[in-house]
CSV table of C-alpha atoms and ligand atoms in Angstrom, one decimal:
chain,number,residue,atom,x,y,z
A,223,MET,CA,73.7,196.0,-61.6
A,224,PRO,CA,74.4,192.5,-60.4
A,225,ARG,CA,72.0,189.9,-61.5
A,226,ALA,CA,70.3,187.7,-58.9
A,227,VAL,CA,68.0,184.7,-58.3
A,228,ILE,CA,65.9,183.9,-55.3
A,229,ALA,CA,65.6,180.3,-54.2
A,230,PRO,CA,62.5,179.2,-52.1
A,231,ILE,CA,65.0,176.9,-50.4
A,232,ALA,CA,68.7,176.4,-51.0
A,233,LEU,CA,71.6,174.2,-49.8
A,234,LEU,CA,74.2,176.6,-48.3
A,235,PRO,CA,77.5,175.6,-46.7
A,236,GLU,CA,75.9,176.2,-43.3
A,237,GLY,CA,72.7,174.2,-44.1
A,238,TRP,CA,69.4,174.6,-45.7
A,239,ALA,CA,68.0,178.1,-45.9
A,240,GLU,CA,64.7,179.7,-47.1
A,241,GLN,CA,64.1,182.6,-49.4
A,242,VAL,CA,67.8,182.9,-50.4
A,243,LEU,CA,68.9,185.7,-52.6
A,244,ILE,CA,71.9,184.8,-54.7
A,245,GLU,CA,73.6,187.7,-56.5
A,246,PHE,CA,76.4,187.4,-59.1
A,247,GLY,CA,78.5,189.6,-61.1
A,248,ARG,CA,79.3,189.9,-64.8
A,249,ASP,CA,82.2,187.5,-64.3
A,250,GLY,CA,79.7,184.8,-63.2
A,251,ARG,CA,80.9,184.8,-59.6
A,252,ILE,CA,78.6,185.0,-56.6
A,253,THR,CA,78.8,188.4,-54.9
A,254,ARG,CA,76.1,188.0,-52.1
A,255,VAL,CA,74.1,185.3,-50.5
A,256,GLU,CA,71.3,186.3,-48.1
A,257,ALA,CA,68.6,184.1,-46.5
A,258,GLY,CA,65.2,185.4,-45.7
A,259,ALA,CA,65.2,187.8,-48.6
A,260,ALA,CA,62.1,189.7,-49.8
A,261,LYS,CA,60.8,189.0,-53.3
A,262,SER,CA,62.3,191.1,-55.9
A,263,GLY,CA,61.2,192.1,-59.4
A,264,ASP,CA,64.8,192.1,-60.5
A,265,ALA,CA,65.6,188.6,-59.6
A,266,ASP,CA,64.7,185.2,-61.2
A,267,HIS,CA,62.5,183.3,-58.9
A,268,CYS,CA,63.5,179.6,-58.9
A,269,GLN,CA,60.6,177.1,-58.9
A,270,GLY,CA,62.1,174.4,-56.6
A,271,PRO,CA,65.0,173.6,-54.3
A,272,VAL,CA,68.4,175.0,-55.4
A,273,LEU,CA,71.7,173.1,-55.0
A,274,PRO,CA,75.2,173.8,-55.9
A,275,GLY,CA,76.0,172.3,-59.3
A,276,MET,CA,78.0,169.1,-59.2
A,277,PRO,CA,81.6,168.8,-60.5
A,278,ASN,CA,82.2,165.8,-62.8
A,279,LEU,CA,85.8,164.8,-61.9
A,280,HIS,CA,86.4,162.3,-64.6
A,281,SER,CA,85.5,162.2,-68.3
A,282,HIS,CA,86.8,160.7,-71.5
A,283,ALA,CA,84.5,162.5,-73.9
A,284,PHE,CA,85.0,160.5,-77.0
A,285,GLN,CA,83.9,157.2,-75.2
A,286,ARG,CA,80.3,158.4,-75.2
A,287,ALA,CA,80.2,157.4,-78.9
A,288,MET,CA,80.4,153.7,-77.9
A,289,ALA,CA,78.4,153.8,-74.6
A,290,GLY,CA,76.0,150.9,-74.5
A,291,LEU,CA,77.4,149.2,-77.6
A,292,ALA,CA,79.8,146.9,-75.7
A,293,GLU,CA,77.1,145.0,-73.8
A,294,VAL,CA,77.2,141.8,-75.9
A,295,ALA,CA,78.7,138.6,-74.3
A,296,LEU,CA,81.0,137.6,-77.1
A,297,ASN,CA,83.8,136.6,-74.8
A,298,PRO,CA,83.4,134.4,-71.7
A,299,GLU,CA,86.4,136.3,-70.1
A,300,ASP,CA,84.9,139.8,-71.0
A,301,SER,CA,86.6,142.4,-68.8
A,302,PHE,CA,88.0,145.9,-68.8
A,303,TRP,CA,90.8,144.7,-71.1
A,304,THR,CA,88.5,143.3,-73.9
A,305,TRP,CA,86.3,146.5,-73.6
A,306,ARG,CA,89.6,148.4,-74.1
A,307,ASP,CA,90.2,146.6,-77.4
A,308,LEU,CA,86.8,147.9,-78.6
A,309,MET,CA,87.6,151.4,-77.4
A,310,TYR,CA,90.9,151.3,-79.3
A,311,ARG,CA,89.1,150.5,-82.5
A,312,LEU,CA,87.0,153.6,-82.0
A,313,VAL,CA,90.2,155.6,-81.2
A,314,GLY,CA,91.6,154.5,-84.5
A,315,ARG,CA,88.9,156.4,-86.5
A,316,LEU,CA,88.0,159.6,-84.8
A,317,THR,CA,88.6,163.0,-86.4
A,318,PRO,CA,89.0,166.3,-84.5
A,319,GLU,CA,85.5,167.5,-85.8
A,320,GLN,CA,83.9,164.2,-84.7
A,321,VAL,CA,85.5,164.5,-81.2
A,322,GLU,CA,84.1,168.1,-80.9
A,323,ASP,CA,80.6,167.0,-81.9
A,324,ILE,CA,80.6,164.0,-79.6
A,325,ALA,CA,81.9,166.1,-76.7
A,326,ARG,CA,79.5,169.0,-77.3
A,327,TYR,CA,76.4,166.7,-77.0
A,328,LEU,CA,77.9,164.8,-74.1
A,329,TYR,CA,78.4,168.0,-72.2
A,330,ILE,CA,74.8,169.0,-72.8
A,331,ASP,CA,73.7,165.7,-71.4
A,332,MET,CA,75.9,166.2,-68.4
A,333,LEU,CA,74.3,169.6,-67.7
A,334,LYS,CA,70.9,168.0,-67.9
A,335,GLY,CA,72.1,165.5,-65.4
A,336,GLY,CA,73.1,168.0,-62.8
A,337,TYR,CA,76.9,168.5,-63.6
A,338,THR,CA,78.0,172.0,-64.1
A,339,ALA,CA,81.8,171.4,-64.7
A,340,VAL,CA,83.9,168.5,-66.0
A,341,ALA,CA,87.4,167.4,-65.6
A,342,GLU,CA,88.3,166.1,-69.1
A,343,PHE,CA,91.0,163.4,-68.8
A,344,HIS,CA,92.2,163.9,-72.4
A,345,TYR,CA,94.6,161.5,-74.0
A,346,LEU,CA,93.6,161.4,-77.6
A,347,HIS,CA,96.1,163.8,-78.9
A,348,HIS,CA,97.4,162.9,-82.4
A,349,GLY,CA,96.3,162.3,-85.9
A,350,LEU,CA,95.1,158.9,-87.2
A,351,ASP,CA,98.7,158.1,-88.2
A,352,GLY,CA,100.0,158.8,-84.7
A,353,LYS,CA,101.7,162.0,-85.8
A,354,PRO,CA,101.0,165.3,-84.0
A,355,TYR,CA,98.6,167.7,-85.8
A,356,ALA,CA,100.0,171.0,-87.2
A,357,ASP,CA,98.8,172.4,-83.9
A,358,PRO,CA,99.7,169.6,-81.4
A,359,ALA,CA,96.9,171.0,-79.1
A,360,GLU,CA,94.2,170.6,-81.9
A,361,MET,CA,92.3,167.9,-80.0
A,362,SER,CA,92.6,169.7,-76.7
A,363,ARG,CA,91.2,172.8,-78.3
A,364,ARG,CA,88.3,170.9,-79.8
A,365,VAL,CA,87.4,169.6,-76.3
A,366,LEU,CA,87.6,173.2,-74.9
A,367,ARG,CA,85.4,174.5,-77.7
A,368,ALA,CA,82.9,171.8,-77.1
A,369,ALA,CA,82.6,172.8,-73.4
A,370,GLU,CA,82.2,176.4,-74.4
A,371,ARG,CA,79.5,175.7,-76.9
A,372,ALA,CA,77.6,173.6,-74.3
A,373,GLY,CA,78.2,176.1,-71.6
A,374,ILE,CA,79.8,173.8,-69.0
A,375,GLY,CA,82.9,174.6,-66.9
A,376,ILE,CA,86.0,172.6,-67.7
A,377,THR,CA,89.3,171.6,-66.2
A,378,LEU,CA,91.3,170.3,-69.0
A,379,LEU,CA,93.7,167.5,-68.1
A,380,PRO,CA,96.0,166.9,-71.1
A,381,VAL,CA,97.4,163.4,-70.4
A,382,LEU,CA,100.9,162.3,-70.3
A,383,TYR,CA,100.9,158.8,-71.9
A,384,ALA,CA,104.4,157.8,-72.8
A,385,HIS,CA,104.5,153.9,-72.4
A,386,GLY,CA,102.4,150.8,-72.9
A,387,GLY,CA,103.2,149.1,-69.6
A,388,PHE,CA,105.1,149.2,-66.2
A,389,GLY,CA,108.8,150.0,-66.5
A,390,GLY,CA,108.6,152.1,-69.6
A,391,LYS,CA,107.4,149.4,-71.9
A,392,ALA,CA,107.0,150.3,-75.5
A,393,PRO,CA,103.4,151.4,-76.5
A,394,SER,CA,101.3,149.2,-78.9
A,395,ASP,CA,100.3,150.5,-82.4
A,396,ALA,CA,96.8,151.1,-81.0
A,397,GLN,CA,98.1,153.6,-78.5
A,398,LYS,CA,100.0,155.7,-81.1
A,399,ARG,CA,97.5,158.6,-80.9
A,400,PHE,CA,98.1,159.0,-77.1
A,401,ILE,CA,101.9,159.0,-77.0
A,402,ASN,CA,104.1,162.1,-76.0
A,403,THR,CA,107.5,162.5,-74.6
A,404,THR,CA,107.8,164.7,-71.5
A,405,ASP,CA,109.2,167.5,-73.6
A,406,GLN,CA,106.2,167.4,-76.0
A,407,TYR,CA,103.8,167.2,-73.0
A,408,LEU,CA,105.2,170.3,-71.4
A,409,LYS,CA,105.0,172.2,-74.6
A,410,LEU,CA,101.4,171.0,-74.9
A,411,GLN,CA,100.7,172.3,-71.4
A,412,GLU,CA,102.4,175.6,-72.2
A,413,SER,CA,100.5,176.2,-75.3
A,414,LEU,CA,97.2,175.6,-73.5
A,415,ALA,CA,97.9,177.8,-70.5
A,416,LYS,CA,96.4,180.9,-72.0
A,417,ASP,CA,93.2,179.2,-73.3
A,418,CYS,CA,92.6,177.7,-69.8
A,419,ALA,CA,93.0,181.0,-68.1
A,420,ALA,CA,89.5,182.1,-69.3
A,421,PRO,CA,86.6,182.1,-66.7
A,422,GLY,CA,85.2,178.6,-66.0
A,423,ARG,CA,88.4,176.9,-67.1
A,424,ARG,CA,91.4,175.4,-65.4
A,425,LEU,CA,94.5,173.4,-66.6
A,426,GLY,CA,95.8,170.5,-64.8
A,427,PHE,CA,98.5,167.9,-65.0
A,428,CYS,CA,97.5,164.3,-65.7
A,429,PHE,CA,99.3,161.0,-65.9
A,430,HIS,CA,97.4,158.2,-67.6
A,431,SER,CA,98.4,155.6,-65.1
A,432,LEU,CA,101.6,154.0,-63.6
A,433,ARG,CA,101.5,151.8,-66.7
A,434,ALA,CA,102.0,154.8,-69.0
A,435,VAL,CA,104.6,156.9,-67.1
A,436,THR,CA,107.8,156.4,-65.2
A,437,GLY,CA,108.7,157.9,-61.8
A,438,ASP,CA,111.3,160.1,-63.5
A,439,GLU,CA,108.6,161.4,-65.9
A,440,ILE,CA,106.2,162.2,-63.1
A,441,LYS,CA,108.9,164.1,-61.3
A,442,SER,CA,110.0,166.1,-64.2
A,443,VAL,CA,106.4,167.2,-65.1
A,444,MET,CA,105.6,168.0,-61.4
A,445,GLY,CA,108.9,170.0,-61.1
A,446,SER,CA,108.0,172.2,-64.2
A,447,ALA,CA,105.4,174.4,-62.5
A,448,ASP,CA,105.3,175.8,-59.1
A,449,ASP,CA,101.6,176.3,-58.6
A,450,ASP,CA,98.6,174.6,-57.2
A,451,ARG,CA,97.2,173.1,-60.5
A,452,PRO,CA,95.3,169.8,-60.1
A,453,VAL,CA,97.0,166.4,-60.8
A,454,HIS,CA,95.0,163.4,-61.9
A,455,VAL,CA,96.0,159.7,-62.4
A,456,HIS,CA,94.2,156.5,-63.1
A,457,ILE,CA,95.2,154.0,-60.4
A,458,ALA,CA,94.5,150.4,-59.2
A,459,GLU,CA,91.4,150.0,-61.3
A,460,GLN,CA,92.0,146.4,-62.1
A,461,GLN,CA,93.5,143.4,-60.4
A,462,LYS,CA,95.7,142.7,-63.4
A,463,GLU,CA,97.1,146.2,-63.0
A,464,VAL,CA,97.9,145.5,-59.3
A,465,ALA,CA,99.5,142.2,-60.2
A,466,ASP,CA,101.6,143.7,-63.0
A,467,CYS,CA,102.8,146.4,-60.8
A,468,LEU,CA,103.7,144.0,-58.0
A,469,ALA,CA,105.6,141.8,-60.6
A,470,TRP,CA,107.5,144.9,-61.8
A,471,SER,CA,108.2,146.7,-58.5
A,472,GLY,CA,107.2,144.5,-55.6
A,473,ARG,CA,104.7,147.3,-54.6
A,474,ARG,CA,101.0,147.7,-55.3
A,475,PRO,CA,100.2,150.8,-57.4
A,476,ILE,CA,98.9,153.0,-54.6
A,477,GLN,CA,101.8,152.0,-52.4
A,478,TRP,CA,104.3,152.6,-55.2
A,479,LEU,CA,102.8,156.1,-55.8
A,480,TYR,CA,103.0,157.1,-52.2
A,481,ASP,CA,106.5,155.7,-51.9
A,482,HIS,CA,107.8,157.7,-54.8
A,483,VAL,CA,105.8,160.9,-55.1
A,484,PRO,CA,104.6,163.5,-52.5
A,485,VAL,CA,100.9,163.1,-52.9
A,486,ASP,CA,98.9,165.9,-51.5
A,487,GLU,CA,95.6,167.7,-51.9
A,488,ARG,CA,96.3,168.6,-55.5
A,489,TRP,CA,96.0,165.0,-56.4
A,490,CYS,CA,92.9,163.0,-57.6
A,491,LEU,CA,93.3,159.2,-57.7
A,492,ILE,CA,90.9,157.9,-60.2
A,493,HIS,CA,89.2,154.6,-59.2
A,494,ALA,CA,91.7,153.4,-56.6
A,495,THR,CA,89.4,150.4,-56.6
A,496,HIS,CA,91.9,147.8,-55.3
A,497,ALA,CA,93.2,149.6,-52.2
A,498,GLU,CA,94.4,147.7,-49.1
A,499,PRO,CA,93.8,149.2,-45.6
A,500,ASP,CA,97.3,150.8,-45.5
A,501,GLU,CA,96.7,152.3,-48.9
A,502,VAL,CA,93.2,153.6,-47.9
A,503,ALA,CA,94.8,155.2,-44.8
A,504,ALA,CA,97.6,156.8,-46.8
A,505,MET,CA,95.1,158.3,-49.3
A,506,ALA,CA,92.9,159.7,-46.6
A,507,LYS,CA,95.9,161.2,-44.8
A,508,SER,CA,97.2,162.8,-47.9
A,509,ARG,CA,93.9,164.7,-48.4
A,510,ALA,CA,93.9,163.6,-52.1
A,511,VAL,CA,90.6,163.0,-53.6
A,512,ALA,CA,89.4,159.4,-54.5
A,513,GLY,CA,87.8,159.9,-57.9
A,514,LEU,CA,85.1,157.3,-58.0
A,515,CYS,CA,83.0,156.4,-61.1
A,516,PRO,CA,80.6,153.8,-59.8
A,517,THR,CA,78.6,153.3,-63.0
A,518,THR,CA,81.7,152.7,-65.2
A,519,GLU,CA,83.4,150.7,-62.5
A,520,ALA,CA,80.3,148.5,-62.5
A,521,ASN,CA,80.0,148.3,-66.2
A,522,LEU,CA,83.6,147.4,-66.6
A,523,GLY,CA,83.5,144.8,-63.8
A,524,ASP,CA,86.3,146.6,-62.0
A,525,GLY,CA,85.4,145.9,-58.3
A,526,LEU,CA,84.4,148.0,-55.4
A,527,PHE,CA,86.4,150.7,-53.7
A,528,PRO,CA,86.6,150.3,-49.9
A,529,ALA,CA,84.6,153.4,-49.4
A,530,ILE,CA,83.3,152.7,-45.8
A,531,ASP,CA,86.9,152.6,-44.5
A,532,PHE,CA,88.0,155.6,-46.5
A,533,VAL,CA,85.1,157.7,-45.3
A,534,ALA,CA,85.7,156.5,-41.7
A,535,ASP,CA,89.3,157.7,-42.1
A,536,GLY,CA,88.0,161.2,-43.3
A,537,GLY,CA,88.9,160.6,-46.9
A,538,ARG,CA,87.8,162.9,-49.6
A,539,LEU,CA,85.8,161.7,-52.6
A,540,GLY,CA,84.1,162.9,-55.7
A,541,ILE,CA,82.3,161.4,-58.6
A,542,GLY,CA,83.0,161.1,-62.4
A,543,SER,CA,81.1,159.7,-65.3
A,544,ASP,CA,84.3,158.3,-67.0
A,545,SER,CA,83.1,156.2,-70.0
A,546,HIS,CA,79.7,157.8,-69.9
A,547,VAL,CA,77.4,154.8,-69.7
A,548,SER,CA,75.5,157.1,-67.4
A,549,LEU,CA,75.3,160.9,-67.2
A,550,SER,CA,73.5,161.3,-64.0
A,551,VAL,CA,74.6,162.6,-60.6
A,552,VAL,CA,71.8,160.4,-59.3
A,553,GLU,CA,73.2,157.2,-60.6
A,554,GLU,CA,76.8,157.8,-59.6
A,555,LEU,CA,75.8,158.6,-56.0
A,556,ARG,CA,73.1,156.0,-55.7
A,557,TRP,CA,75.4,153.2,-56.9
A,558,LEU,CA,78.3,154.4,-54.8
A,559,GLU,CA,76.1,153.7,-51.8
A,560,TYR,CA,74.3,150.6,-53.2
A,561,GLY,CA,77.7,148.9,-54.0
A,562,GLN,CA,78.6,149.1,-50.3
A,563,ARG,CA,75.1,147.9,-49.3
A,564,LEU,CA,75.3,144.9,-51.6
A,565,LYS,CA,78.8,144.1,-50.4
A,566,HIS,CA,78.1,144.3,-46.7
A,567,GLU,CA,74.4,143.3,-46.7
A,568,ARG,CA,73.5,146.3,-44.6
A,569,ARG,CA,71.7,149.6,-45.4
A,570,ASN,CA,72.9,153.2,-45.0
A,571,ARG,CA,76.7,152.6,-45.3
A,572,LEU,CA,78.1,156.0,-46.3
A,573,HIS,CA,77.5,159.0,-44.1
A,574,ASP,CA,79.1,161.4,-41.6
A,575,ALA,CA,78.0,162.4,-38.0
A,576,ASN,CA,74.7,163.6,-39.4
A,577,LYS,CA,73.8,160.1,-40.5
A,578,HIS,CA,71.9,161.3,-43.6
A,579,VAL,CA,73.3,159.2,-46.6
A,580,ALA,CA,72.1,161.4,-49.4
A,581,GLY,CA,73.2,164.6,-47.6
A,582,TYR,CA,76.5,163.2,-47.0
A,583,LEU,CA,77.1,161.9,-50.5
A,584,TYR,CA,76.0,165.1,-52.2
A,585,ARG,CA,78.1,167.4,-50.0
A,586,ALA,CA,81.2,165.2,-49.9
A,587,SER,CA,81.1,165.0,-53.8
A,588,LEU,CA,80.7,168.8,-54.2
A,589,GLN,CA,83.7,169.4,-52.0
A,590,GLY,CA,85.8,166.6,-53.3
A,591,GLY,CA,84.8,167.4,-56.9
A,592,ALA,CA,85.6,171.1,-56.5
A,593,GLN,CA,89.1,170.2,-55.1
A,594,ALA,CA,89.8,167.8,-57.8
A,595,LEU,CA,88.8,170.3,-60.6
A,596,GLY,CA,90.8,173.1,-58.8
A,597,GLN,CA,87.8,175.4,-59.3
A,598,LYS,CA,85.9,177.7,-57.0
A,599,MET,CA,82.6,175.9,-57.1
A,600,GLY,CA,80.7,173.3,-55.1
A,601,ALA,CA,79.1,175.6,-52.7
A,602,ILE,CA,76.7,178.6,-52.9
A,603,ALA,CA,79.1,181.0,-51.4
A,604,VAL,CA,80.6,184.5,-52.2
A,605,GLY,CA,83.5,184.2,-54.7
A,606,ASN,CA,82.4,180.8,-56.1
A,607,ARG,CA,81.1,180.5,-59.6
A,608,ALA,CA,77.3,180.8,-59.7
A,609,ASP,CA,76.7,177.2,-60.7
A,610,LEU,CA,73.2,176.1,-59.6
A,611,VAL,CA,70.9,173.2,-60.1
A,612,VAL,CA,67.2,173.8,-59.6
A,613,LEU,CA,65.1,170.7,-58.8
A,614,ASP,CA,61.4,170.5,-59.9
A,615,GLY,CA,59.5,172.0,-57.1
A,616,GLN,CA,56.2,170.8,-58.6
A,617,HIS,CA,57.3,167.2,-58.5
A,618,PRO,CA,55.0,165.2,-56.2
A,619,LEU,CA,57.9,163.4,-54.6
A,620,LEU,CA,59.4,166.6,-53.5
A,621,ALA,CA,56.2,167.9,-51.9
A,622,HIS,CA,56.2,168.1,-48.2
A,623,VAL,CA,59.9,167.2,-47.7
A,624,SER,CA,62.6,169.5,-46.4
A,625,GLY,CA,66.3,169.6,-45.7
A,626,ASP,CA,68.4,166.6,-46.6
A,627,ASP,CA,65.2,164.6,-47.4
A,628,ILE,CA,65.1,166.6,-50.6
A,629,LEU,CA,68.4,165.0,-51.6
A,630,GLY,CA,67.1,161.6,-50.3
A,631,ARG,CA,64.1,161.8,-52.7
A,632,TRP,CA,66.2,162.9,-55.6
A,633,LEU,CA,69.1,160.6,-55.2
A,634,PHE,CA,67.3,157.4,-54.1
A,635,ALA,CA,63.8,157.8,-55.7
A,636,GLY,CA,64.3,160.3,-58.4
A,637,LEU,CA,65.9,160.5,-61.8
A,638,ASN,CA,67.5,163.1,-64.1
A,639,ARG,CA,64.2,164.5,-65.0
A,640,MET,CA,63.9,166.1,-61.5
A,641,VAL,CA,66.6,168.5,-62.6
A,642,LYS,CA,64.5,171.4,-64.0
A,643,ASP,CA,67.0,174.3,-64.5
A,644,VAL,CA,70.8,174.5,-64.5
A,645,MET,CA,72.9,177.6,-64.3
A,646,VAL,CA,76.7,177.8,-65.0
A,647,GLY,CA,78.6,181.0,-64.3
A,648,GLY,CA,75.4,183.0,-63.9
A,649,GLU,CA,73.9,181.9,-67.2
A,650,TRP,CA,70.9,179.5,-67.4
A,651,VAL,CA,72.1,176.6,-69.7
A,652,VAL,CA,69.2,174.2,-69.0
A,653,GLN,CA,65.6,175.6,-68.5
A,654,ASP,CA,62.6,173.5,-67.9
A,655,GLY,CA,64.8,170.3,-68.6
A,656,ARG,CA,65.9,171.5,-71.9
A,657,HIS,CA,69.1,172.9,-73.4
A,658,GLY,CA,68.8,175.4,-76.2
A,659,ASP,CA,71.3,173.6,-78.4
A,660,GLU,CA,70.3,170.0,-77.7
A,661,ILE,CA,68.5,169.3,-81.0
A,662,GLU,CA,71.2,170.7,-83.3
A,663,ALA,CA,74.0,169.2,-81.1
A,664,GLY,CA,72.2,165.8,-81.1
A,665,ARG,CA,72.1,165.7,-84.9
A,666,ALA,CA,75.8,166.5,-85.1
A,667,PHE,CA,76.6,163.8,-82.5
A,668,ALA,CA,74.5,161.3,-84.4
A,669,ALA,CA,76.3,162.1,-87.7
A,670,ALA,CA,79.7,162.0,-86.1
A,671,VAL,CA,79.0,158.6,-84.4
A,672,LYS,CA,77.6,157.2,-87.7
A,673,ALA,CA,80.8,158.2,-89.5
A,674,ALA,CA,83.1,156.9,-86.8
A,675,ILE,CA,81.6,153.6,-85.8
B,801,LIG,ZN1,89.2,156.9,-66.9
């Protein structure tokens, strides 16, 4: 017998619907969606509006250990680059056990914030001495195990990080745990293929940035597999990165990428903060996803992605929590819109023809996120994984509102605590705001961070 839930109101691809029956099979995939369904004793009756779970398209799990601890003005020129020095200090100490404990609790917090799958941009590969572990995929497997224990879907993106700067510059000592040759990288991919074939998992290619790989390396990795796996890259996050790329090649990072690589819908360009109008147009035309991480980009003082022009060009976008200063769908989407309002001194900047900002932001991020993760999710539809977020139907702010105003209340006036229940692949992982493993996982996280910091 398939299992089922009934939603009093649910966000479906065709719009909001009432009394929606959602059935799913043992594999966690939705087998039937029917509006106007009768009550059923066999189904779980949700106690609030039901939304598709949000994909988190950008995470560096270990960075959660230092979130909130770099907010001290010790350097008048404090920037991404000085933050990176602190991050490298943490990198110099973390063990595989600690990484698993940090990721496991992080992923629980993600679920509680409304994310049901994560793209883990994973570049911490090697031992403290920079040498590969006996199993070179040790760290990757720790991250996969953390996701499994938390109950979150994952697209694992093992990162190729081969150099320390544009043009194949030698890496620094602080980067030694990240570094692989293309051959080592392809072997790592091969050894993880089977692990990532399990339900709720996907494997993707990932290039740290144009600072860390050459054009030839990108080509040899891309030529190694003839499939539709996702491809992620950090790009144009910082002005210094743009200036260094110009000095090296005469082209800006996004220009350089589009000049040298056939970028298509498999690609997710993380940040793309410093994009000129021709770069924005090229990104939109290529159907690649802009992977935006507004709370991290604000925290690091990166700058603002030209989202209004990108949206006007039909660009695809999604959200990620990146350095994990926030684990909240609300905060990422709110600050994505607020950044544009503050910059342009106007309200209601990001929307489609329906004009509803929260409705647009949520739907666009579902679609872009699902595309970036390469997973069948992001919509309550037959064949997709049963990933659901149930908002608190008893919350006074959600009383007497319907349709996209539900999203408006949550995203612009609500907080994480409006997330009541979360389902991933047909299993409830958060119920009444709590995850079954959060206390034990929290203790393990605290012990890991105490030992590492
Ligand atoms: Zn990142």
